[in-house]
Coordinates of C-alpha atoms and ligand atoms in Angstrom, one line a residue:
X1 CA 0.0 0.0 0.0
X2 CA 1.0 3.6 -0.8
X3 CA 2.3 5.6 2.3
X4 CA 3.4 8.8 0.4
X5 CA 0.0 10.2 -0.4
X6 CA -0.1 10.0 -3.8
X7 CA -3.0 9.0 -5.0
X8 CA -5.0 8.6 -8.2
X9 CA -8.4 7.2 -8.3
X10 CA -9.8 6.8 -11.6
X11 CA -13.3 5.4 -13.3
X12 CA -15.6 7.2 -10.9
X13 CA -19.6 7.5 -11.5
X14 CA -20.6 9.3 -8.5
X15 CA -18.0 12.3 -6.4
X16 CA -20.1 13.8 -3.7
X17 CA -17.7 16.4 -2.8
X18 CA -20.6 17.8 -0.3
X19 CA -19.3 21.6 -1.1
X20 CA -17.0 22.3 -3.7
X21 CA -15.0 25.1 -2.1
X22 CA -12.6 24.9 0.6
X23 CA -13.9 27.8 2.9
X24 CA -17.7 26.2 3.8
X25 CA -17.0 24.9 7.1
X26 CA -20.6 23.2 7.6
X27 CA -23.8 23.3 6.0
X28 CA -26.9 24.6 8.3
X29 CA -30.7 24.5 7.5
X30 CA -31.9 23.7 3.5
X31 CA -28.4 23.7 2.8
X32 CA -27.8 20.4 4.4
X33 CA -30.2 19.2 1.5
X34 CA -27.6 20.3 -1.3
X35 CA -24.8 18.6 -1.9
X36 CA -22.6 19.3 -4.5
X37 CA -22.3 15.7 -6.4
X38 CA -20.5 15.3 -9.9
X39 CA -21.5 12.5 -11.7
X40 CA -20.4 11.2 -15.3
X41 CA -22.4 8.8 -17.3
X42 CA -19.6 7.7 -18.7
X43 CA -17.4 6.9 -15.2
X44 CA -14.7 9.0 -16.6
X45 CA -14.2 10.9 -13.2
X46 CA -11.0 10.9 -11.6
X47 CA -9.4 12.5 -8.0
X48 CA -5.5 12.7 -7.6
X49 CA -4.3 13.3 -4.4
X50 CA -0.6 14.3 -4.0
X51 CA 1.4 14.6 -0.7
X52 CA -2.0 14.0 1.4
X53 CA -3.8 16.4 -0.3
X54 CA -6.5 16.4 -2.9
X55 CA -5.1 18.1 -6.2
X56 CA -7.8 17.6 -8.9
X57 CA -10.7 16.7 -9.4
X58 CA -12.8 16.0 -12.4
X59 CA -13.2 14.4 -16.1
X60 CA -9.5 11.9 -16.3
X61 CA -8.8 13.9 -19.8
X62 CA -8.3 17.0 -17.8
X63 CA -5.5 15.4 -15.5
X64 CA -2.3 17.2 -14.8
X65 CA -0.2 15.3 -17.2
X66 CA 3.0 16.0 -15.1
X67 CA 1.1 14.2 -11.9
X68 CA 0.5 11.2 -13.8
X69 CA 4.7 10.8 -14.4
X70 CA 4.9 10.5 -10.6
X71 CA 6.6 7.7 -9.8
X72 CA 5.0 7.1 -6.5
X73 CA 2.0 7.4 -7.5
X74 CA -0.6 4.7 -6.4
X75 CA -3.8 4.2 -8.8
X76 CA -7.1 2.5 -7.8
X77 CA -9.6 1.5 -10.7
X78 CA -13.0 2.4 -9.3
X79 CA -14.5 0.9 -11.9
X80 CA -17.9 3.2 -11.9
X81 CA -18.2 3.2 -8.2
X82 CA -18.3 6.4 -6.3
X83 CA -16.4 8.7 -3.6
X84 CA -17.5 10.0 -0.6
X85 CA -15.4 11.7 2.0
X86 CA -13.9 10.0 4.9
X87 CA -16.5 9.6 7.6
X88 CA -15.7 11.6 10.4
X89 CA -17.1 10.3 14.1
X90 CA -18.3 13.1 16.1
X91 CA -18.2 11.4 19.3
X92 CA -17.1 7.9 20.7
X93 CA -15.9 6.7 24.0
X94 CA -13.3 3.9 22.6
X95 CA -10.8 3.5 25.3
X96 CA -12.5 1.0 28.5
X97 CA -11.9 -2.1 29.4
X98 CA -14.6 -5.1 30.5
X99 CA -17.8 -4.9 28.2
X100 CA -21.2 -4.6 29.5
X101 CA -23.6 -7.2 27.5
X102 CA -24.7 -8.3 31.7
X103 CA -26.3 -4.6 31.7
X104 CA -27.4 -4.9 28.2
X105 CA -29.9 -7.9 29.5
X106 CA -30.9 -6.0 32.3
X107 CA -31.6 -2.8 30.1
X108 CA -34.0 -4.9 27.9
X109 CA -35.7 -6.3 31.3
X110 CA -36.6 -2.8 32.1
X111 CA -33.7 -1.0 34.0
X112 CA -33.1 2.9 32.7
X113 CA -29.4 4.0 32.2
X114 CA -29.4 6.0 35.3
X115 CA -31.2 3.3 37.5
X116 CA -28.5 0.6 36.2
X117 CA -25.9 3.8 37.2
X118 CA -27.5 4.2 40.1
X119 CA -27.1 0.9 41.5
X120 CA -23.6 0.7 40.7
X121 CA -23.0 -0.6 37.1
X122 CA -22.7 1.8 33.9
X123 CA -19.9 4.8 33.9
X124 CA -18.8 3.0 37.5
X125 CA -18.5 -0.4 36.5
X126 CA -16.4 0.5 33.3
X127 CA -14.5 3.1 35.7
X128 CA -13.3 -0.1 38.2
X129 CA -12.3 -2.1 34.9
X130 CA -10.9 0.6 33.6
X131 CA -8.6 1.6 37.0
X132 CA -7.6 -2.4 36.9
X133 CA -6.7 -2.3 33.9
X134 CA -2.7 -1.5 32.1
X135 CA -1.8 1.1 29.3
X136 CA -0.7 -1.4 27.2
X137 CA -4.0 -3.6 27.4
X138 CA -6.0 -0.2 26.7
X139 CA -4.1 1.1 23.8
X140 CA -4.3 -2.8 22.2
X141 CA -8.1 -2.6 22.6
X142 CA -8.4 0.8 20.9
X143 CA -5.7 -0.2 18.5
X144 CA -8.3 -3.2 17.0
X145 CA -11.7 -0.8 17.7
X146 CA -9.5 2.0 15.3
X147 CA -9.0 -0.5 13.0
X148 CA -12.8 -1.6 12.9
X149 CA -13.9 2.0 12.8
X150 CA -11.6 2.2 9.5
X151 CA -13.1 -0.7 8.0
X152 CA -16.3 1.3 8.4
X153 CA -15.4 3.9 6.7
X154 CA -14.5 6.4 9.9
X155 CA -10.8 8.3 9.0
X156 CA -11.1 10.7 12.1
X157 CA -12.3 10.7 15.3
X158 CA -13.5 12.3 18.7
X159 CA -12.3 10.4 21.5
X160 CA -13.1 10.9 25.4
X161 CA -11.2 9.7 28.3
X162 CA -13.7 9.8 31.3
X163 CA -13.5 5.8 32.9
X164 CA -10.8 7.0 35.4
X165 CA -12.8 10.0 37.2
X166 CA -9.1 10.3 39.7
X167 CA -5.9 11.5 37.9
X168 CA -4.0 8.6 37.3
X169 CA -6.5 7.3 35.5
X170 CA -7.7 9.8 33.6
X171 CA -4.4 10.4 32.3
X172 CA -3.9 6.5 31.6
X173 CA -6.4 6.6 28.9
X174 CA -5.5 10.1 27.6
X175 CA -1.6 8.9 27.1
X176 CA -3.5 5.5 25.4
X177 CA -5.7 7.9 22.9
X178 CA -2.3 9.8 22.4
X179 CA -0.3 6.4 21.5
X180 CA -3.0 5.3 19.2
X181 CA -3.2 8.6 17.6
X182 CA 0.3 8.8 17.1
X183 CA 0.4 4.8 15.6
X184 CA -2.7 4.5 14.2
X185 CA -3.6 6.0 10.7
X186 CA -7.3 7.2 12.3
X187 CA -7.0 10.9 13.0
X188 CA -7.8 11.4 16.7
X189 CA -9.3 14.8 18.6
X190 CA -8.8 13.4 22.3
X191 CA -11.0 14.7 25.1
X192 CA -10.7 15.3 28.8
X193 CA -14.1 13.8 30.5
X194 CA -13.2 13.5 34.0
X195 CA -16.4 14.6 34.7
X196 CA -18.1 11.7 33.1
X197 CA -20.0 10.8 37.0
X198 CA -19.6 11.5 39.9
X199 CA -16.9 9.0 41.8
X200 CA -18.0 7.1 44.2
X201 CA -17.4 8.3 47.8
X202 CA -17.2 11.9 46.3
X203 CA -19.5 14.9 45.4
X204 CA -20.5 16.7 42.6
X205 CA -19.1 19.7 43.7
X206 CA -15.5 18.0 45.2
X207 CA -15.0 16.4 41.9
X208 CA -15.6 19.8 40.1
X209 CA -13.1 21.2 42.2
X210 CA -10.2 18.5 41.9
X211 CA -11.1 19.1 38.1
X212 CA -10.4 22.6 38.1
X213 CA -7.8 23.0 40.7
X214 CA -5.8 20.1 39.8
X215 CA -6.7 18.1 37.0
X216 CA -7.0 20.5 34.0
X217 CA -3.3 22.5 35.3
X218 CA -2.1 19.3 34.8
X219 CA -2.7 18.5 31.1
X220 CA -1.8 22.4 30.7
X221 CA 1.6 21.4 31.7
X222 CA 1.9 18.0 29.9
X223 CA 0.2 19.8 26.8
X224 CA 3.0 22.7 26.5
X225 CA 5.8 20.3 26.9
X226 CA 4.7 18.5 24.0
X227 CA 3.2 15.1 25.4
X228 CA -1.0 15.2 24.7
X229 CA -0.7 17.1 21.1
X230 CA -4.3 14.9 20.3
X231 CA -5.8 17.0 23.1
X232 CA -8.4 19.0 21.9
X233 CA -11.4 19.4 23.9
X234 CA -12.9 19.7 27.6
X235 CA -16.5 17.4 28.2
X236 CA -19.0 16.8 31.3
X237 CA -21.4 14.8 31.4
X238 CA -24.4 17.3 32.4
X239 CA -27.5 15.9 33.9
X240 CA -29.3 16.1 36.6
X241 CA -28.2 14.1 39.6
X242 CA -24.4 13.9 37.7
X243 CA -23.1 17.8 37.0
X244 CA -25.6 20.1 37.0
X245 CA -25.2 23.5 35.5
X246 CA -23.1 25.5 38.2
X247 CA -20.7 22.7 38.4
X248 CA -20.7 22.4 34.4
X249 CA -20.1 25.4 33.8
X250 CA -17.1 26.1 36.3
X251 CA -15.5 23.2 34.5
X252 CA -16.4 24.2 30.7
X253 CA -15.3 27.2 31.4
X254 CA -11.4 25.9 33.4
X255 CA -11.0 24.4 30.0
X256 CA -12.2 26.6 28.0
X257 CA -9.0 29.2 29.7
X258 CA -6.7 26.5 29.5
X259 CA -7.4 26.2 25.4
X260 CA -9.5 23.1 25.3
X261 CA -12.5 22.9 23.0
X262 CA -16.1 23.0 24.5
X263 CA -17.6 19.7 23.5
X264 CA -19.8 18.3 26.3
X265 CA -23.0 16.0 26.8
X266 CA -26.0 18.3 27.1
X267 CA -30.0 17.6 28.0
X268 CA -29.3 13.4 27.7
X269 CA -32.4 12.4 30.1
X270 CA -33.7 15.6 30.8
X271 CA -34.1 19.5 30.3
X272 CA -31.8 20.4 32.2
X273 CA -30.4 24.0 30.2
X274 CA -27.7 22.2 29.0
X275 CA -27.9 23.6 25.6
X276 CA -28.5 26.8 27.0
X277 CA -25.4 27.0 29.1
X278 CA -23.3 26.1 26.0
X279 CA -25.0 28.6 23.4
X280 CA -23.5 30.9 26.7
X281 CA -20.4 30.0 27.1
X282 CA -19.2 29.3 23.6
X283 CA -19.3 25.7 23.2
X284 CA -18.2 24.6 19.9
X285 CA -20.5 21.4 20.2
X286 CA -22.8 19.5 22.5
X287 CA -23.8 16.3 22.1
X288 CA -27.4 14.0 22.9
X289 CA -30.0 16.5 23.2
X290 CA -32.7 14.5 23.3
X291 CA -34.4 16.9 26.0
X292 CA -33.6 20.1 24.7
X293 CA -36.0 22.7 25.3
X294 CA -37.4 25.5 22.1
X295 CA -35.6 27.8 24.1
X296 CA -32.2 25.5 23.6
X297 CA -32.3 25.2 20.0
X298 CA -33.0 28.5 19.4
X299 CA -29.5 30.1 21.5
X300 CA -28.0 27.1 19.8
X301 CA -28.8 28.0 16.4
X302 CA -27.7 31.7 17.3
X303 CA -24.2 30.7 18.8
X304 CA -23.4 28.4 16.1
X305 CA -22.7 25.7 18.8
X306 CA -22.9 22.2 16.3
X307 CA -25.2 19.8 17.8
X308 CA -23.6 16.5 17.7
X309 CA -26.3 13.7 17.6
X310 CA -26.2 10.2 18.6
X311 CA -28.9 7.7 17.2
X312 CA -27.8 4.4 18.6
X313 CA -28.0 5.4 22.1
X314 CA -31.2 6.9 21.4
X315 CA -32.0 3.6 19.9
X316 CA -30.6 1.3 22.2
X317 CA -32.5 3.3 25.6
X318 CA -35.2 3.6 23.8
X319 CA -35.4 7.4 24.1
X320 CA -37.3 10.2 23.0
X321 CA -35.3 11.0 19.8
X322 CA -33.6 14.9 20.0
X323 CA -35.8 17.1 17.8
X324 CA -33.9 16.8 14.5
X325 CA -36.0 18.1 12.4
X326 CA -37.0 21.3 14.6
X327 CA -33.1 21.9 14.7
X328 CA -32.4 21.5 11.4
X329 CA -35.4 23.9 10.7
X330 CA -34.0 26.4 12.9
X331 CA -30.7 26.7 11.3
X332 CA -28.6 24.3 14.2
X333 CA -25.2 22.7 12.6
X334 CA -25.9 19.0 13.1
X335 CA -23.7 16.6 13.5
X336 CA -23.7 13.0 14.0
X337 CA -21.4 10.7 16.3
X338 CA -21.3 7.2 17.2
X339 CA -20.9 7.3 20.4
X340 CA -19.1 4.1 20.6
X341 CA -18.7 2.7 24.2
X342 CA -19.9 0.3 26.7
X343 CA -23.5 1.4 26.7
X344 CA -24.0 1.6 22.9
X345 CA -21.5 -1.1 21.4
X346 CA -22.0 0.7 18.0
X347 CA -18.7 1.7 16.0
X348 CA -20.1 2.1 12.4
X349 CA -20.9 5.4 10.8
X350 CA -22.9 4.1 8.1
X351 CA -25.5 2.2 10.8
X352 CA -25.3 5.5 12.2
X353 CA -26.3 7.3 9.4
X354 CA -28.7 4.5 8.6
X355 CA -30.5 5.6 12.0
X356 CA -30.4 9.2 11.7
X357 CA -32.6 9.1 9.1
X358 CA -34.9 6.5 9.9
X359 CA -35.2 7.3 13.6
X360 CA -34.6 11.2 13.6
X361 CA -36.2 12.1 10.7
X362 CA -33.2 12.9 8.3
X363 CA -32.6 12.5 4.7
X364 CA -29.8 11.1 3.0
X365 CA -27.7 13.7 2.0
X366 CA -28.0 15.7 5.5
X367 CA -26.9 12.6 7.0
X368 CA -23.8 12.6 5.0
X369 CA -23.4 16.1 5.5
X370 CA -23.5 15.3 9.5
X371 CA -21.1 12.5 9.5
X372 CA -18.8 14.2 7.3
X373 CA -18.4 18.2 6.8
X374 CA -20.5 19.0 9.7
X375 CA -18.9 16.8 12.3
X376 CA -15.5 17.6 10.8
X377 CA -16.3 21.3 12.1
X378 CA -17.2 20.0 15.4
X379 CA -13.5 18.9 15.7
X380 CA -12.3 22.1 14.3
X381 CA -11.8 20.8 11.0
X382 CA -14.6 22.0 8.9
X383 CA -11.9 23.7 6.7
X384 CA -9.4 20.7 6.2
X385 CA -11.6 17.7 6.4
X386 CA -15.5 16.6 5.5
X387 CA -15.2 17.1 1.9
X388 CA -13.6 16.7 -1.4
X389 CA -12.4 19.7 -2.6
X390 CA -8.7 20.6 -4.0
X391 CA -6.7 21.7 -1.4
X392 CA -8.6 19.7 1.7
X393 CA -6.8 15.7 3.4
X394 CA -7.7 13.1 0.9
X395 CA -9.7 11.4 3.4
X396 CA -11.8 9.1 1.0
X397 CA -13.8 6.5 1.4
X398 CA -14.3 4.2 -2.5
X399 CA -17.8 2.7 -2.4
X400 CA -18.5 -0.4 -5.6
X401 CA -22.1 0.9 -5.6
X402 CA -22.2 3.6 -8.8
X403 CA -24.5 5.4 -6.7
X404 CA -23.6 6.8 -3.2
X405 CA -26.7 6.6 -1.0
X406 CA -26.3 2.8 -0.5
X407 CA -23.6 3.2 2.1
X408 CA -26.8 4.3 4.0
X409 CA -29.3 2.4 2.6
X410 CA -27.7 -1.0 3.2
X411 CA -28.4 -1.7 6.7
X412 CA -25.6 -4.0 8.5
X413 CA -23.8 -4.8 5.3
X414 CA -22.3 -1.6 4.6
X415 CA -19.0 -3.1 4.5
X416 CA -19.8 -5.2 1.5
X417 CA -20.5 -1.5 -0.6
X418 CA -16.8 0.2 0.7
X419 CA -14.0 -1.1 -1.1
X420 CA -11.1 0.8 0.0
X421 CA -11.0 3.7 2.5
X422 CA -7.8 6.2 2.0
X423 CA -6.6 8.4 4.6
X424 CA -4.3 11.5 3.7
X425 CA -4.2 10.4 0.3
X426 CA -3.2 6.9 1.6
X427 CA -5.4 3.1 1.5
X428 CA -5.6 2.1 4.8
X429 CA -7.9 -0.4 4.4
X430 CA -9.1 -2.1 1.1
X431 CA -12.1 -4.8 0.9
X432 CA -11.2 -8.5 -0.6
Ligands
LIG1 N1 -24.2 9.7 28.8 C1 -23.0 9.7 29.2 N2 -22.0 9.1 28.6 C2 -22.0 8.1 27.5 C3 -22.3 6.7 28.1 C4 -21.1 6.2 28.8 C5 -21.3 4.8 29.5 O1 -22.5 4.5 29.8 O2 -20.3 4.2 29.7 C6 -23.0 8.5 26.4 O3 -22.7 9.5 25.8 O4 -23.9 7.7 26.1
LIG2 ZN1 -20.9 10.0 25.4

């Protein structure tokens, strides 16, 4: 396989750049609905990526002949399949250790999340597994989950520490996101979530404070000397009964100083003023919102704040889905995220996608435009990554199907329509 990022992918039917220009960060409202797609009858289209980057894109008889002389240059014969960008994963929990199928029974007898919580199991049980377990055994479980998410078509990632809740743990799992991220070829945004619950024999309040006071100096010192580059973005989960919104917002806001990224867990179970607080404090993404209230979409639509939604835990709890379509209406960036851990075993964008619009309501192409441009800006990267235009990573992602809306439309067997996913102009995985 090609590691220098040069690239040519020829014989294309379908390229759905989603925006052909390099300065659209996200799509908002109606515009989620228009994708820019070029399409040849013919399957003459081609994309050449050079040095990570895409370069052209377009009819093959336009080609920079020059590019073609390259003598690194890797070629894939689409044979009339399609492009899509790299799928980007707006929110995932990836590094734990133990699983939690025993909870998953007990779920399906009845049990909410919180009551399951409550009586000892969800965050806490992962937290206990998680404390046990060594570095090396966490980065070797995310190492094989990176891999899978690949396969599925995800070339970047949001990924939250958050089963340690004490320092030493904590900053286990961040150094494990950081290893992975620096040997894996999924691009990682790592986030601080030490305020994922409450630990046990502690407060609300106490943990805020050994969050703010200690914790997030911490990662300000390991961050300037170089050691947590992936480090992107503060999180708490904020509920009622877990951080409310004083306590939230003291912590947001302690990262927020220190440089971090608001991206936090807002209005999950119930209408708390989650989405509120972040429209206030400059979030740059919240993520659930299955209880947010008019008032909440509406400062989140004026703030810009993206709202990153998650349909397989709203699935899997059998929730009230967030208001999609009232968000989408109002002009709120949507994003989508898999929210891959414990809870909701789910690591594949396309099921994701799949669920968004049958469950919340979306069509195709604003699904797409979720899981790709729009949750690329979540992360900061609505310039760079998301789409396929000249100048943006040649994150890519070859489907055999000549027509692109069957990486949704084929539920579980995704897999079987992606033949070859390229990261930074490079296959990192290829179907057989
Ligand atoms: N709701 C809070 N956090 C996760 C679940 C984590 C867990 O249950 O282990 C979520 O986003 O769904
Ligand atoms: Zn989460």
């Amino acid at each position: 396989m090609s590691s220098t990022g040069n690239l040519l992918i020829t014989n294309l039917h379908q390229i759905v750049q989603i925006v052909d220009d390099g300065d659209t960060a996200f799509l908002a409202g109606k515009d989620m609905s228009s994708i820019k797609v070029l399409e040849s009858k013919s399957n003459d289209l081609a994309i050449l990526s050079t040095d990570g980057l895409i370069k052209f894109i377009g009819p093959k008889s336009n080609l920079p002949t020059d590019v073609i002389e390259l003598p690194t240059l890797a070629t894939i014969d689409a044979c009339g399949g399609s492009v899509i960008p790299g799928l980007v994963d707006g929110h995932s929990h990836p590094v734990f250790a133990g699983d939690r199928v025993h909870e998953f029974a007990m779920k399906l007898a009845g049990a909410t999340y919180m009551e399951v919580q409550a009586a000892g199991g969800g965050i806490h049980f992962t937290t206990t597994k998680t404390r046990e377990a060594t570095k090396a055994a966490l980065v070797a479980d995310f190492k094989k989950i990176a891999t899978e998410m690949i396969k599925n078509g995800t070339t970047t990632l949001e990924a939250k520490s958050g089963y340690g809740l004490e320092w030493e743990t904590e900053l286990k799992m961040l150094e494990a996101i950081q290893e992975v991220a620096d040997l894996h070829t999924i691009e990682v945004s790592a986030t601080f979530c030490g305020a994922h619950a409450v630990p046990r024999g502690s407060t609300e309040a106490k943990q805020a404070e050994v969050i703010v006071s200690h914790m997030i100096p911490e990662l300000v010192k390991l961050k300037s000397a170089g050691k947590l580059n992936s480090l992107e973005n503060i999180d708490v989960f904020c509920e009622k009964n877990v951080f409310e919104l004083e306590s939230s917002k003291k912590i947001l806001k302690a990262g927020k100083d220190a440089g971090l990224a608001v991206n936090f867990h807002a209005d999950e179970l119930s209408a708390l003023g989650g989405a509120e607080l972040g429209a206030e404090i400059g979030a740059r993404a919240m993520s659930h919102l299955e209880e947010i209230s008019e008032k909440g979409i509406a400062a989140m639509a004026k703030a810009g704040t993206v709202a990153t939604l998650l349909p397989s835990t709203a699935f899997m709890l059998r929730l009230t889905p967030p208001p999609a379509r009232a968000m989408i209406d109002a002009g709120v960036i949507i994003a989508l995220g898999s929210d891959f851990n414990p809870n909701a075993y789910c690591l594949s964008m396309p099921t994701i996608m799949h669920l968004a619009c049958v469950n919340f309501r979306m069509s195709m192409p604003e699904a797409l435009v979720a899981a790709t441009l729009n949750s690329a800006h979540s992360l900061g990267r609505g310039n760079t990554h998301g789409a396929i235009t000249v100048g943006r990573v040649a994150d890519l992602i070859v489907l055999t199907a000549a027509n692109w809306e069957h990486i949704i439309y084929r539920l579980a067997a995704q897999c079987s329509v992606i033949n070859t996913v390229v990261k930074a102009g490079n296959v990192v995985y290829q179907h057989s």
